[in-house]
Every structure is written in structure tokens, then in C-alpha cells.
Amino acid sequence: MAQSIEEQVEREGGLGEEEVRTKSLFVKNGGVRKSAKNKQFSYYICNRSGIAKLKSERKRMEKIGGSVKCGKTCPAFMTAIREQKEEAIKITVQYQSVHAGHEMQVGKLKLYEEDRRNLAALLKVGMPYTNIIENIQKKCPPLKD
């Protein structure tokens, strides 16, 4: 089965590992762009980059924590280049790791599926919120700005 460039980059380029390591999230900026020389380019930007698009007439309330967008352009990005030569596929990732214009706020971080399931299990058995928060704080080092 053929894999999409996104799946290959996530698996071979270490996109997911880097997001976990740096406590950040990259989102795809547009579709795959192709060049004439069997190259495909995928561009990923920091999910905090940009301005929130607020609708004036909303049916639902806005999130309590607000948007994750910082209102500025964060320079962090990833560019994945997939090049196919005959049977071989080469994936190159260019990466700018420096985030600017926003802090690493705990409330804006992605809650991964495994963590979400663990949290749901703790709540289901009746563990108090305060104990859950204290346990998380003991395990996690403070975020650096």
C-alpha cells in the first residue's frame, strides 16, 4: 500500500518525535507541491502562528481558553522533500526549531490520545482532580520559555 508523503515524513522524518520533544505542534500549510524533477514538497508551520479567525455570528460559545493562535508569525517550520529516483525514495526534512512570538503555555499544548485515555481512566475510577494535577506536576519538568 502506498503511503502519503505526510505518513512517510511522520514515520521517517521524525515529525511526531520532534513535536513531543519540543512540546510543539506543526500543521500542514497547504497541499503537496510537486516539481518537475519527481520531487514533492510539504510545508509545516507552528500551529501557534497566525491570527485567530473569529466569526461574528457564532452558534456555539468560544472556547474558554481562547484560541491557540498567538497573533504573530512564529518562525518555526518544517519542509519535507520527497524525491523518488527509480525504486528508491529519499525524504529530506529541513527544520527551523526556534519558536518566537509566543510562550510554551501548558493550556495551549496538544493532549495526545494516549494521555487523553489515561486521564479518562483516572477520572472514571474517581480520582480527584487535584490529585491528578499534582501527579502530573511531579512527573513533568516546568516548561522553558
Short mmCIF file of C-alpha atoms in Angstrom, two decimals:
data_model
loop_
_atom_site.label_atom_id
_atom_site.label_comp_id
_atom_site.label_asym_id
_atom_site.label_seq_id
_atom_site.Cartn_x
_atom_site.Cartn_y
_atom_site.Cartn_z
CA MET A 1 0.00 0.00 0.00
CA ALA A 2 1.37 3.41 -0.97
CA GLN A 3 1.90 5.89 1.84
CA SER A 4 1.20 9.58 1.59
CA ILE A 5 4.12 11.95 1.99
CA GLU A 6 2.69 13.04 5.35
CA GLU A 7 2.76 9.48 6.69
CA GLN A 8 6.31 8.96 5.41
CA VAL A 9 7.55 12.21 6.93
CA GLU A 10 5.89 11.42 10.26
CA ARG A 11 7.44 7.93 10.29
CA GLU A 12 10.85 8.52 8.69
CA GLY A 13 11.37 12.24 9.23
CA GLY A 14 10.56 12.14 12.93
CA LEU A 15 7.87 14.83 12.84
CA GLY A 16 5.89 13.35 15.75
CA GLU A 17 9.00 12.69 17.85
CA GLU A 18 10.16 16.27 17.38
CA GLU A 19 6.75 17.64 18.35
CA VAL A 20 6.79 15.63 21.59
CA ARG A 21 10.41 16.58 22.36
CA THR A 22 9.86 20.32 21.82
CA LYS A 23 6.28 20.37 23.18
CA SER A 24 5.06 21.96 19.96
CA LEU A 25 2.76 21.10 17.10
CA PHE A 26 3.27 21.59 13.39
CA VAL A 27 0.37 21.80 10.95
CA LYS A 28 0.44 21.40 7.20
CA ASN A 29 0.41 24.67 5.29
CA GLY A 30 -1.41 23.88 2.03
CA GLY A 31 -1.23 20.75 -0.07
CA VAL A 32 1.69 18.82 -1.53
CA ARG A 33 3.55 20.83 -4.16
CA LYS A 34 5.24 18.93 -6.95
CA SER A 35 8.26 19.94 -9.00
CA ALA A 36 9.27 18.77 -12.46
CA LYS A 37 12.07 16.52 -11.13
CA ASN A 38 9.94 13.94 -9.25
CA LYS A 39 10.09 15.96 -6.04
CA GLN A 40 7.18 16.60 -3.70
CA PHE A 41 7.30 19.40 -1.14
CA SER A 42 5.21 19.55 2.05
CA TYR A 43 5.36 22.60 4.29
CA TYR A 44 4.55 22.55 8.01
CA ILE A 45 4.28 25.61 10.26
CA CYS A 46 3.89 26.11 14.01
CA ASN A 47 0.23 25.74 14.98
CA ARG A 48 0.50 28.85 17.21
CA SER A 49 1.49 31.04 14.23
CA GLY A 50 -1.08 33.47 12.84
CA ILE A 51 -4.23 35.27 13.85
CA ALA A 52 -7.38 33.52 15.03
CA LYS A 53 -10.27 33.76 12.58
CA LEU A 54 -13.17 34.67 14.82
CA LYS A 55 -16.68 34.60 13.40
CA SER A 56 -19.01 37.38 14.47
CA GLU A 57 -22.15 35.24 14.41
CA ARG A 58 -21.38 32.02 16.25
CA LYS A 59 -23.87 29.31 17.13
CA ARG A 60 -21.62 27.99 19.90
CA MET A 61 -19.68 29.78 22.59
CA GLU A 62 -15.99 30.50 22.07
CA LYS A 63 -13.56 28.21 23.92
CA ILE A 64 -12.86 29.28 27.50
CA GLY A 65 -9.10 29.15 26.96
CA GLY A 66 -9.33 31.12 23.74
CA SER A 67 -7.53 30.37 20.51
CA VAL A 68 -4.07 28.76 20.37
CA LYS A 69 -3.05 31.37 17.79
CA CYS A 70 -0.56 33.93 19.10
CA GLY A 71 -1.42 36.77 16.70
CA LYS A 72 2.12 36.80 15.28
CA THR A 73 4.14 34.73 12.82
CA CYS A 74 6.25 32.08 14.54
CA PRO A 75 9.43 31.31 12.54
CA ALA A 76 9.43 27.58 13.39
CA PHE A 77 8.77 25.39 10.34
CA MET A 78 9.47 22.04 8.70
CA THR A 79 9.82 21.40 4.99
CA ALA A 80 9.68 17.79 3.81
CA ILE A 81 11.07 16.97 0.38
CA ARG A 82 10.22 13.56 -1.06
CA GLU A 83 12.35 12.59 -4.04
CA GLN A 84 11.84 9.40 -6.00
CA LYS A 85 14.61 8.00 -8.21
CA GLU A 86 13.58 4.73 -9.84
CA GLU A 87 12.72 2.43 -6.91
CA ALA A 88 14.41 4.46 -4.16
CA ILE A 89 12.60 7.15 -2.16
CA LYS A 90 14.60 9.81 -0.35
CA ILE A 91 12.97 12.07 2.24
CA THR A 92 14.80 15.18 3.38
CA VAL A 93 13.48 17.38 6.18
CA GLN A 94 14.56 20.98 6.64
CA TYR A 95 13.77 22.25 10.11
CA GLN A 96 13.79 25.58 11.94
CA SER A 97 13.36 24.73 15.62
CA VAL A 98 13.31 28.22 17.13
CA HIS A 99 9.85 29.37 18.23
CA ALA A 100 9.26 33.10 18.79
CA GLY A 101 6.30 35.35 19.50
CA HIS A 102 4.63 33.01 21.98
CA GLU A 103 5.34 31.19 25.22
CA MET A 104 5.01 27.45 25.74
CA GLN A 105 1.77 27.61 27.75
CA VAL A 106 0.51 24.36 29.23
CA GLY A 107 -3.10 25.20 28.35
CA LYS A 108 -2.20 25.52 24.66
CA LEU A 109 -0.37 22.18 24.34
CA LYS A 110 -1.88 19.24 22.50
CA LEU A 111 -3.24 16.44 24.67
CA TYR A 112 -2.20 13.24 22.88
CA GLU A 113 -4.63 10.32 22.53
CA GLU A 114 -2.75 8.07 24.99
CA ASP A 115 -2.67 10.83 27.62
CA ARG A 116 -6.36 11.50 27.00
CA ARG A 117 -7.20 7.82 27.61
CA ASN A 118 -5.09 7.72 30.80
CA LEU A 119 -6.78 10.87 32.09
CA ALA A 120 -10.23 9.45 31.32
CA ALA A 121 -9.36 6.22 33.16
CA LEU A 122 -8.24 8.14 36.26
CA LEU A 123 -11.41 10.20 36.26
CA LYS A 124 -13.53 7.09 35.74
CA VAL A 125 -12.13 5.41 38.88
CA GLY A 126 -12.95 8.56 40.85
CA MET A 127 -9.51 10.08 41.44
CA PRO A 128 -9.90 13.75 42.48
CA TYR A 129 -8.80 16.44 40.01
CA THR A 130 -6.32 17.87 42.49
CA ASN A 131 -4.50 14.52 42.85
CA ILE A 132 -4.31 14.12 39.06
CA ILE A 133 -2.84 17.61 38.66
CA GLU A 134 -0.32 17.04 41.48
CA ASN A 135 0.82 13.73 39.91
CA ILE A 136 1.29 15.39 36.51
CA GLN A 137 3.25 18.26 38.06
CA LYS A 138 5.58 15.78 39.82
CA LYS A 139 6.29 13.90 36.57
CA CYS A 140 6.72 16.89 34.25
CA PRO A 141 9.53 19.42 34.48
CA PRO A 142 8.47 23.06 34.13
CA LEU A 143 8.34 24.44 30.58
CA LYS A 144 11.08 26.80 29.49
CA ASP A 145 10.07 29.96 27.64
#
